[in-house]
Amino acid sequence: MPDELTPRRRLLVLAICCMSLLIVSLDNTVLNVALPSMREEFDASVSGMQWTIDAYALVLASLLMLAGSTADRIGRRKVFKTGLVVFTLGSVLCSLAPNLEALVAFRMVQAVGGSMLNPVAMSIITNTFTEPRERARAIGVWGGVVGISMAAGPLVGGLLVDSVGWRSIFWVNLPVGVAALLLTMRYVPESRAPRPRRPDPVGQLLVIVLLGALTYAIIEAPAVGWTSPLTLAFAGGALLALLGLLAYEPRRAEPLIDLRFFRSAPFSGATVIAVCAFASLAGFLFLSTLYLQDVRGLDALPAGLWMLPMAAMTFVCAPLSGRLVGSRGPRLPLLIAGAAMTLSGVLFAAFEAEDSGGTRFAAYVLFGLGFGFVNAPITNTAVAGMPRAQAGVAAAVASTSRQIGQTLGVAVIGAVLASGVASSSYATDFTEASRPAWWIIAGCGLAVLALGALSSGRWARGTAERTAERLKPQVAHDR
């Protein structure tokens, strides 16, 4: 049992969970610097490049809650091990992809495995570190790994693409995946929820339809038209799936998404903040990579080195954010994150940071600072006060929000860019066409700032306490 683990064993469990998170999160961003090389080899369009990223994030977002509840039911270590095997196999397949369509399909295989890792690892951490302050610090480390893996992805990818080739970006997952699997079998204890939730196939199907239809409509709209029958059909399908979820889930005794959680303003705020922050990150990396390589003409490694200030600031700030959350609560880290991310976007949108190395450097530093501070308060708020027996589901909501943000970030930013760029003058039109996209990124940062202030005050804490009271009968029943 987790309570019987020694402090050293608990830290080892945390390290193993962070290893799995490292490869899953790294694959979210490492592909960015390989996009120009892939586009050249596969003759891909902007939408084709979007799908190599969004197919991965979309499947992750669709299956995270299913994986979390399944792990609570049949065993967290069992699902975690399965995820490591599937993810590692998917990485091998991606490195062998003969064309763009195969790569997108194999990225989806990767994501199936990845969906079994993120929420399950967080559930394992939540059940291993039961003391609130200790848990907040562990989540701070977790947040640091998220930030480092996602921010350092372009640097690692650039080094591999320039030295070996773009296919090598998938090889780094193999030794880490195998090592994490062996260590899991040896050191991670099995755990289950005392009374796990029943499967919810209808809710799961509605989530897949909602995310898939919305993403398809956004990505393909620039090519087929925003008012075309195809775009309207998929947008309508997404809306119907959302309405179906809102109508169906409250009627179930054990829904896939327990909507009662969202009566807590801190929990709801953390969910929306996660969407905004990770949409901002995905859009930031997508635009930066294409600009540095296609407009500035840099190779993959120099382009990745430009991201190093962002990675360094994330590395420094993420653990600090975890300590602040543990000692003072989530308010200050969220305010710092929102302000820094907003300023970074404004430097590109209003002050043309692309044209000045110093301003561009400052924008990368600010974004890394903001992103480093945002992870720990998101995750800690998502799991704090929720039924411990359903930790997998609560953690999966936070992880799903991140993936939804990534999916929408690439889809929306890519669509805005594609609408303003002519294929015949891609490099010429890019800077001006990206201006609205940078304003969207700045707006996401402003949303983090506003929601951070709103969801961490006295009123918000009152809603969290009332939600906890409503959940008490469920907690007692679980125990």
Coordinates of C-alpha atoms in Angstrom, one line a residue:
M1 CA 0.0 0.0 0.0
P2 CA 1.2 3.6 -0.7
D3 CA 1.0 4.6 3.0
E4 CA 3.5 1.8 3.8
L5 CA 6.1 3.0 1.3
T6 CA 9.4 4.5 2.6
P7 CA 10.2 8.1 1.6
R8 CA 12.9 6.7 -0.7
R9 CA 10.4 4.4 -2.4
R10 CA 7.9 7.2 -2.9
L11 CA 10.5 9.3 -4.5
L12 CA 11.4 6.4 -6.8
V13 CA 7.7 6.0 -7.8
L14 CA 7.6 9.7 -8.6
A15 CA 10.7 9.4 -10.8
I16 CA 9.2 6.5 -12.7
C17 CA 6.0 8.4 -13.3
C18 CA 8.0 11.4 -14.5
M19 CA 9.9 9.2 -16.9
S20 CA 6.6 8.2 -18.6
L21 CA 5.5 11.8 -18.7
L22 CA 8.8 12.9 -20.2
I23 CA 8.3 10.8 -23.4
V24 CA 4.6 11.5 -23.7
S25 CA 5.0 15.3 -23.3
L26 CA 8.2 15.4 -25.4
D27 CA 6.3 13.9 -28.3
N28 CA 3.8 16.7 -28.1
T29 CA 6.4 19.2 -29.1
V30 CA 9.5 17.5 -30.5
L31 CA 7.8 17.1 -33.8
N32 CA 7.5 20.8 -34.3
V33 CA 11.1 21.4 -35.5
A34 CA 10.8 18.4 -37.8
L35 CA 7.8 19.8 -39.6
P36 CA 9.8 21.5 -42.5
S37 CA 11.8 18.4 -43.1
M38 CA 8.7 16.2 -43.1
R39 CA 6.8 18.7 -45.3
E40 CA 9.7 18.5 -47.8
E41 CA 9.9 14.7 -47.8
F42 CA 6.1 14.1 -47.8
D43 CA 5.1 17.2 -49.8
A44 CA 2.7 18.1 -47.0
S45 CA 0.4 21.2 -46.8
V46 CA -0.1 23.4 -43.7
S47 CA -3.2 21.2 -42.8
G48 CA -1.1 18.1 -43.2
M49 CA 1.5 19.4 -40.8
Q50 CA -1.3 20.3 -38.3
W51 CA -2.6 16.7 -38.4
T52 CA 0.8 15.2 -37.5
I53 CA 0.5 17.1 -34.3
D54 CA -3.2 17.2 -33.7
A55 CA -3.9 13.5 -34.4
Y56 CA -1.7 12.7 -31.4
A57 CA -3.2 15.3 -29.1
L58 CA -6.7 14.5 -30.3
V59 CA -6.5 10.8 -29.4
L60 CA -4.9 11.6 -26.1
A61 CA -7.7 14.1 -25.2
S62 CA -10.4 11.6 -26.3
L63 CA -9.1 8.7 -24.3
L64 CA -7.6 10.2 -21.1
M65 CA -10.7 10.0 -19.0
L66 CA -11.5 6.4 -20.2
A67 CA -7.9 5.4 -19.2
G68 CA -8.1 7.1 -15.8
S69 CA -11.4 5.4 -14.9
T70 CA -10.2 2.0 -16.3
A71 CA -7.1 2.2 -14.2
D72 CA -9.1 2.9 -11.1
R73 CA -11.2 -0.1 -11.9
I74 CA -8.7 -2.9 -13.1
G75 CA -5.4 -1.6 -11.5
R76 CA -3.3 1.5 -12.1
R77 CA 0.0 -0.4 -12.5
K78 CA -1.5 -2.8 -15.0
V79 CA -2.8 0.0 -17.2
F80 CA 0.4 2.0 -16.8
K81 CA 2.5 -1.0 -18.0
T82 CA 0.2 -1.5 -21.0
G83 CA 0.5 2.1 -21.9
L84 CA 4.3 2.0 -21.9
V85 CA 4.3 -1.0 -24.2
V86 CA 1.8 0.5 -26.7
F87 CA 3.5 3.9 -26.7
T88 CA 6.9 2.4 -27.3
L89 CA 5.6 0.2 -30.1
G90 CA 3.9 3.3 -31.7
S91 CA 7.2 5.2 -31.6
V92 CA 8.9 2.4 -33.6
L93 CA 6.1 2.5 -36.2
C94 CA 6.4 6.3 -36.5
S95 CA 10.1 6.0 -37.2
L96 CA 9.3 3.7 -40.1
A97 CA 6.3 5.6 -41.6
P98 CA 6.5 5.5 -45.5
N99 CA 4.2 8.5 -46.0
L100 CA 2.3 11.2 -44.2
E101 CA -0.9 9.2 -43.9
A102 CA 0.9 6.3 -42.2
L103 CA 2.7 8.8 -39.9
V104 CA -0.6 10.3 -38.8
A105 CA -2.0 6.8 -38.2
F106 CA 1.0 5.7 -36.2
R107 CA 0.9 8.9 -34.1
M108 CA -2.6 7.8 -33.1
V109 CA -1.2 4.5 -32.0
Q110 CA 1.3 6.3 -29.9
A111 CA -1.4 8.4 -28.4
V112 CA -3.5 5.4 -27.4
G113 CA -0.5 4.3 -25.3
G114 CA 0.1 7.8 -24.0
S115 CA -3.5 8.1 -22.8
M116 CA -2.8 5.3 -20.4
L117 CA 0.2 7.1 -18.9
N118 CA -0.5 10.7 -18.0
P119 CA -3.7 10.4 -15.9
V120 CA -2.7 7.0 -14.5
A121 CA 0.8 8.3 -13.4
M122 CA -0.9 11.3 -11.7
S123 CA -3.3 9.0 -10.0
I124 CA -0.4 6.9 -8.7
I125 CA 1.3 10.0 -7.5
T126 CA -1.9 11.2 -5.7
N127 CA -2.3 7.9 -4.0
T128 CA 1.4 7.7 -3.1
F129 CA 1.8 11.2 -1.7
T130 CA -1.2 11.6 0.6
E131 CA 0.0 14.5 2.8
P132 CA -1.2 17.8 1.1
R133 CA 2.0 19.8 1.3
E134 CA 4.1 16.7 0.2
R135 CA 1.7 16.1 -2.6
A136 CA 1.9 19.7 -3.8
R137 CA 5.7 19.5 -4.0
A138 CA 5.5 16.2 -5.9
I139 CA 3.1 17.8 -8.3
G140 CA 5.5 20.7 -8.6
V141 CA 8.2 18.2 -9.8
W142 CA 5.6 16.7 -12.1
G143 CA 4.8 20.1 -13.5
G144 CA 8.5 20.8 -14.0
V145 CA 8.8 17.6 -16.1
V146 CA 5.8 18.7 -18.2
G147 CA 7.2 22.1 -18.8
I148 CA 10.7 20.9 -19.5
S149 CA 9.7 18.1 -21.9
M150 CA 7.3 20.3 -23.8
A151 CA 9.6 23.4 -23.9
A152 CA 12.8 21.4 -24.6
G153 CA 11.1 19.4 -27.4
P154 CA 12.2 21.8 -30.1
L155 CA 15.8 21.7 -28.9
V156 CA 16.0 17.9 -28.7
G157 CA 14.2 17.7 -32.0
G158 CA 16.5 20.2 -33.7
L159 CA 19.6 18.3 -32.6
L160 CA 18.3 15.0 -33.8
V161 CA 16.9 16.3 -37.1
D162 CA 20.1 18.1 -38.1
S163 CA 22.4 15.2 -37.0
V164 CA 20.5 12.1 -37.8
G165 CA 17.2 12.9 -39.5
W166 CA 13.6 13.6 -38.5
R167 CA 12.8 9.9 -37.9
S168 CA 15.3 9.8 -35.1
I169 CA 13.0 11.9 -32.9
F170 CA 11.0 8.8 -32.2
W171 CA 14.0 6.7 -31.3
V172 CA 14.6 8.5 -28.0
N173 CA 11.3 7.0 -26.7
L174 CA 12.6 3.4 -26.9
P175 CA 15.3 3.3 -24.1
V176 CA 13.2 5.5 -21.8
G177 CA 10.0 3.5 -22.4
V178 CA 11.8 0.1 -21.8
A179 CA 13.5 1.4 -18.7
A180 CA 10.3 2.8 -17.3
L181 CA 8.5 -0.5 -17.9
L182 CA 11.2 -2.5 -16.1
L183 CA 11.2 -0.1 -13.2
T184 CA 7.4 -0.1 -12.9
M185 CA 7.3 -3.9 -12.7
R186 CA 9.9 -3.8 -9.9
Y187 CA 9.0 -0.8 -7.8
V188 CA 5.5 0.6 -8.4
P189 CA 2.8 -1.0 -6.2
E190 CA -0.6 -2.0 -7.6
S191 CA -3.6 0.1 -6.5
R192 CA -7.3 0.3 -7.4
A193 CA -10.2 2.4 -6.3
P194 CA -12.2 0.6 -3.5
R195 CA -15.4 1.1 -5.5
P196 CA -14.4 2.0 -9.1
R197 CA -16.8 3.7 -11.6
R198 CA -18.6 1.7 -14.2
P199 CA -17.8 2.1 -17.9
D200 CA -19.6 4.8 -19.7
P201 CA -19.4 3.9 -23.5
V202 CA -22.0 6.5 -24.5
G203 CA -20.2 9.3 -22.8
Q204 CA -16.9 8.2 -24.2
L205 CA -18.3 8.1 -27.8
L206 CA -19.7 11.6 -27.3
V207 CA -16.3 12.9 -26.2
I208 CA -14.6 11.4 -29.2
V209 CA -17.2 12.9 -31.6
L210 CA -17.0 16.3 -29.9
L211 CA -13.3 16.6 -30.1
G212 CA -12.8 14.9 -33.5
A213 CA -15.5 16.9 -35.3
L214 CA -14.5 20.2 -33.8
T215 CA -10.8 19.7 -34.7
Y216 CA -11.6 18.5 -38.2
A217 CA -13.8 21.5 -38.9
I218 CA -11.2 24.0 -37.7
I219 CA -8.2 22.5 -39.5
E220 CA -9.9 21.8 -42.9
A221 CA -12.0 25.0 -43.0
P222 CA -9.3 27.2 -44.6
A223 CA -9.1 24.8 -47.5
V224 CA -12.8 23.9 -48.1
G225 CA -14.4 27.2 -46.8
W226 CA -15.7 28.2 -43.4
T227 CA -19.3 28.1 -44.6
S228 CA -19.0 25.0 -46.7
P229 CA -21.4 22.1 -46.1
L230 CA -18.5 19.9 -44.8
T231 CA -17.3 22.5 -42.3
L232 CA -20.9 23.2 -41.1
A233 CA -21.7 19.5 -40.8
F234 CA -18.7 18.8 -38.6
A235 CA -19.2 21.9 -36.5
G236 CA -22.9 20.9 -36.1
G237 CA -21.8 17.4 -35.1
A238 CA -19.5 18.8 -32.4
L239 CA -22.3 21.0 -31.0
L240 CA -24.7 18.1 -30.9
A241 CA -22.1 15.9 -29.1
L242 CA -21.6 18.7 -26.5
L243 CA -25.3 19.0 -25.9
G244 CA -25.6 15.3 -25.7
L245 CA -22.9 15.2 -23.0
L246 CA -24.5 17.9 -21.0
A247 CA -27.9 16.1 -21.2
Y248 CA -26.7 12.5 -20.7
E249 CA -23.9 12.6 -18.2
P250 CA -25.9 14.1 -15.2
R251 CA -28.4 11.3 -15.5
R252 CA -25.9 8.6 -14.9
A253 CA -25.0 7.5 -11.4
E254 CA -21.4 7.0 -12.4
P255 CA -20.7 9.2 -15.5
L256 CA -17.5 9.4 -17.4
I257 CA -17.4 13.1 -16.6
D258 CA -18.8 14.0 -13.1
L259 CA -20.2 17.4 -13.8
R260 CA -20.5 18.0 -10.1
F261 CA -16.8 18.7 -10.0
F262 CA -17.3 21.8 -12.1
R263 CA -19.4 23.4 -9.4
S264 CA -16.1 24.1 -7.8
A265 CA -14.8 27.4 -9.2
P266 CA -11.1 26.5 -8.6
F267 CA -11.6 23.2 -10.4
S268 CA -13.5 24.8 -13.3
G269 CA -11.0 27.6 -13.4
A270 CA -8.1 25.1 -13.5
T271 CA -9.8 23.3 -16.4
V272 CA -10.2 26.4 -18.5
I273 CA -6.8 27.7 -17.6
A274 CA -5.3 24.4 -18.8
V275 CA -7.0 24.8 -22.1
C276 CA -5.9 28.4 -22.6
A277 CA -2.3 27.8 -21.4
F278 CA -1.7 24.8 -23.5
A279 CA -3.4 26.3 -26.6
S280 CA -1.0 29.2 -26.2
L281 CA 2.0 26.9 -25.9
A282 CA 1.0 24.8 -28.9
G283 CA 0.4 27.9 -31.0
F284 CA 3.6 29.5 -29.8
L285 CA 5.7 26.5 -30.8
F286 CA 3.9 26.0 -34.1
L287 CA 4.4 29.6 -35.2
S288 CA 7.9 29.9 -33.9
T289 CA 9.1 26.8 -35.6
L290 CA 7.7 27.7 -39.0
Y291 CA 8.9 31.3 -38.7
L292 CA 12.5 30.4 -37.7
Q293 CA 13.0 27.7 -40.3
D294 CA 10.8 28.8 -43.2
V295 CA 11.1 32.6 -43.0
R296 CA 14.5 33.1 -41.3
G297 CA 16.0 30.1 -43.1
L298 CA 17.5 28.5 -39.9
D299 CA 18.3 24.8 -39.7
A300 CA 16.5 22.7 -37.2
L301 CA 19.2 22.9 -34.5
P302 CA 19.6 26.7 -34.5
A303 CA 15.8 27.0 -34.5
G304 CA 15.7 24.7 -31.5
L305 CA 18.4 26.7 -29.7
W306 CA 16.2 29.8 -29.9
M307 CA 13.7 27.9 -27.7
L308 CA 16.4 27.3 -25.1
P309 CA 15.5 30.4 -23.0
M310 CA 11.9 29.2 -22.8
A311 CA 13.0 25.8 -21.7
A312 CA 15.5 27.2 -19.1
M313 CA 12.9 29.5 -17.5
T314 CA 10.4 26.6 -17.4
F315 CA 13.0 24.4 -15.7
V316 CA 13.6 27.1 -13.0
C317 CA 10.0 28.2 -12.5
A318 CA 8.1 24.9 -12.4
P319 CA 9.5 23.6 -9.1
L320 CA 9.3 27.1 -7.6
S321 CA 5.6 27.2 -8.6
G322 CA 5.1 23.8 -6.8
R323 CA 6.6 25.2 -3.6
L324 CA 4.5 28.3 -3.8
V325 CA 1.3 26.3 -4.3
G326 CA 2.2 24.2 -1.3
S327 CA 3.0 27.1 1.0
R328 CA 0.7 30.0 -0.3
G329 CA -1.8 28.4 -2.6
P330 CA -2.3 28.7 -6.4
R331 CA -3.2 32.4 -6.7
L332 CA 0.3 34.0 -7.1
P333 CA 1.7 31.4 -9.5
L334 CA -1.4 31.8 -11.7
L335 CA -1.2 35.6 -11.8
I336 CA 2.5 35.5 -12.6
A337 CA 1.8 32.9 -15.4
G338 CA -1.0 34.9 -17.0
A339 CA 0.9 38.2 -16.9
A340 CA 4.1 36.7 -18.4
M341 CA 2.3 34.8 -21.2
T342 CA 0.2 37.8 -22.1
L343 CA 3.3 40.1 -22.4
S344 CA 5.1 37.5 -24.5
G345 CA 2.3 37.3 -27.0
V346 CA 2.0 41.1 -27.1
L347 CA 5.7 41.5 -27.9
F348 CA 5.1 39.5 -31.1
A349 CA 1.7 40.9 -31.9
A350 CA 2.3 44.6 -31.3
F351 CA 6.1 45.1 -31.2
E352 CA 7.1 42.7 -34.0
A353 CA 9.5 40.6 -31.9
E354 CA 10.4 38.6 -35.0
D355 CA 12.4 41.4 -36.4
S356 CA 14.5 42.0 -33.3
G357 CA 16.7 39.4 -31.7
G358 CA 16.6 41.1 -28.3
T359 CA 12.8 41.4 -28.3
R360 CA 12.4 37.9 -29.5
F361 CA 14.7 36.6 -26.7
A362 CA 12.7 38.6 -24.1
A363 CA 9.4 37.1 -25.5
Y364 CA 10.8 33.5 -25.2
V365 CA 12.0 34.2 -21.7
L366 CA 8.6 35.6 -20.6
F367 CA 6.7 32.7 -22.2
G368 CA 8.9 30.1 -20.5
L369 CA 8.5 31.9 -17.1
G370 CA 4.7 32.0 -17.5
F371 CA 4.4 28.4 -18.7
G372 CA 6.7 27.2 -15.9
F373 CA 4.4 28.8 -13.2
V374 CA 1.1 27.5 -14.7
N375 CA 1.4 23.7 -14.4
A376 CA 1.6 23.1 -10.7
P377 CA -1.5 25.1 -9.7
I378 CA -3.6 23.5 -12.5
T379 CA -2.8 20.0 -11.5
N380 CA -2.9 20.5 -7.7
T381 CA -6.3 22.3 -7.9
A382 CA -7.7 19.5 -10.1
V383 CA -7.0 16.7 -7.6
A384 CA -7.2 18.6 -4.3
G385 CA -10.5 18.0 -2.5
M386 CA -11.7 15.4 -4.9
P387 CA -12.5 11.8 -3.9
R388 CA -9.2 10.0 -3.5
A389 CA -10.8 6.8 -4.8
Q390 CA -11.4 8.5 -8.1
A391 CA -8.1 10.2 -8.4
G392 CA -7.6 8.8 -11.9
V393 CA -10.8 10.5 -13.2
A394 CA -10.0 13.8 -11.6
A395 CA -6.4 13.8 -12.8
A396 CA -7.6 12.8 -16.3
V397 CA -9.9 15.9 -16.5
A398 CA -6.8 18.1 -16.0
S399 CA -4.7 16.1 -18.5
T400 CA -7.6 16.1 -21.0
S401 CA -7.9 19.9 -20.7
R402 CA -4.2 20.2 -21.5
Q403 CA -4.6 18.0 -24.6
I404 CA -7.8 19.8 -25.7
G405 CA -5.8 23.1 -25.4
Q406 CA -3.0 21.7 -27.5
T407 CA -5.4 20.4 -30.1
L408 CA -7.3 23.6 -30.4
G409 CA -4.1 25.7 -30.3
V410 CA -2.6 24.0 -33.3
A411 CA -5.9 23.9 -35.1
V412 CA -6.9 27.5 -34.6
I413 CA -3.5 29.0 -35.0
G414 CA -2.8 26.9 -38.1
A415 CA -6.2 27.8 -39.6
V416 CA -5.6 31.5 -39.0
L417 CA -2.1 31.2 -40.6
A418 CA -3.4 29.2 -43.5
S419 CA -6.1 31.7 -44.2
G420 CA -3.6 34.5 -44.6
V421 CA -0.7 32.7 -46.4
A422 CA -0.7 32.1 -50.1
S423 CA 1.2 28.9 -51.1
S424 CA 3.1 30.8 -53.7
S425 CA 4.5 33.4 -51.3
Y426 CA 4.7 31.5 -48.0
A427 CA 7.8 33.1 -46.6
T428 CA 6.7 36.6 -47.7
D429 CA 3.2 36.5 -46.3
F430 CA 4.0 34.6 -43.1
T431 CA 4.9 37.5 -40.8
E432 CA 1.8 39.6 -41.5
A433 CA -0.5 36.5 -41.6
S434 CA 0.7 35.4 -38.2
R435 CA -0.1 38.8 -36.5
P436 CA -3.7 37.8 -35.6
A437 CA -2.5 34.4 -34.4
W438 CA -0.1 36.2 -31.9
W439 CA -3.0 38.3 -30.6
I440 CA -4.9 35.0 -30.0
I441 CA -1.9 33.7 -28.0
A442 CA -1.8 37.0 -26.0
G443 CA -5.6 36.6 -25.4
C444 CA -5.0 33.1 -24.0
G445 CA -2.5 34.5 -21.6
L446 CA -4.9 37.2 -20.5
A447 CA -7.5 34.6 -19.9
V448 CA -5.1 32.7 -17.6
L449 CA -4.5 35.9 -15.7
A450 CA -8.2 36.8 -15.3
L451 CA -9.3 33.2 -14.5
G452 CA -6.4 32.8 -12.0
A453 CA -7.6 35.8 -10.1
L454 CA -11.3 34.9 -10.2
S455 CA -10.9 31.2 -9.3
S456 CA -8.5 31.6 -6.4
G457 CA -10.3 34.2 -4.2
R458 CA -12.6 33.8 -1.2
W459 CA -15.7 33.3 -3.3
A460 CA -14.0 30.6 -5.3
R461 CA -12.9 28.8 -2.1
G462 CA -16.4 28.9 -0.9
T463 CA -17.7 27.1 -4.0
A464 CA -15.0 24.5 -3.5
E465 CA -16.0 23.9 0.1
R466 CA -19.7 23.5 -1.0
T467 CA -18.7 21.1 -3.7
A468 CA -16.7 19.0 -1.3
E469 CA -19.8 18.8 1.0
R470 CA -21.9 17.6 -1.9
L471 CA -19.3 15.0 -2.7
K472 CA -19.0 13.7 0.8
P473 CA -21.7 11.0 0.5
Q474 CA -19.9 9.7 -2.5
V475 CA -16.6 9.7 -0.7
A476 CA -18.0 7.9 2.3
H477 CA -19.6 5.3 0.0
D478 CA -16.3 4.8 -1.8
R479 CA -14.5 4.2 1.5

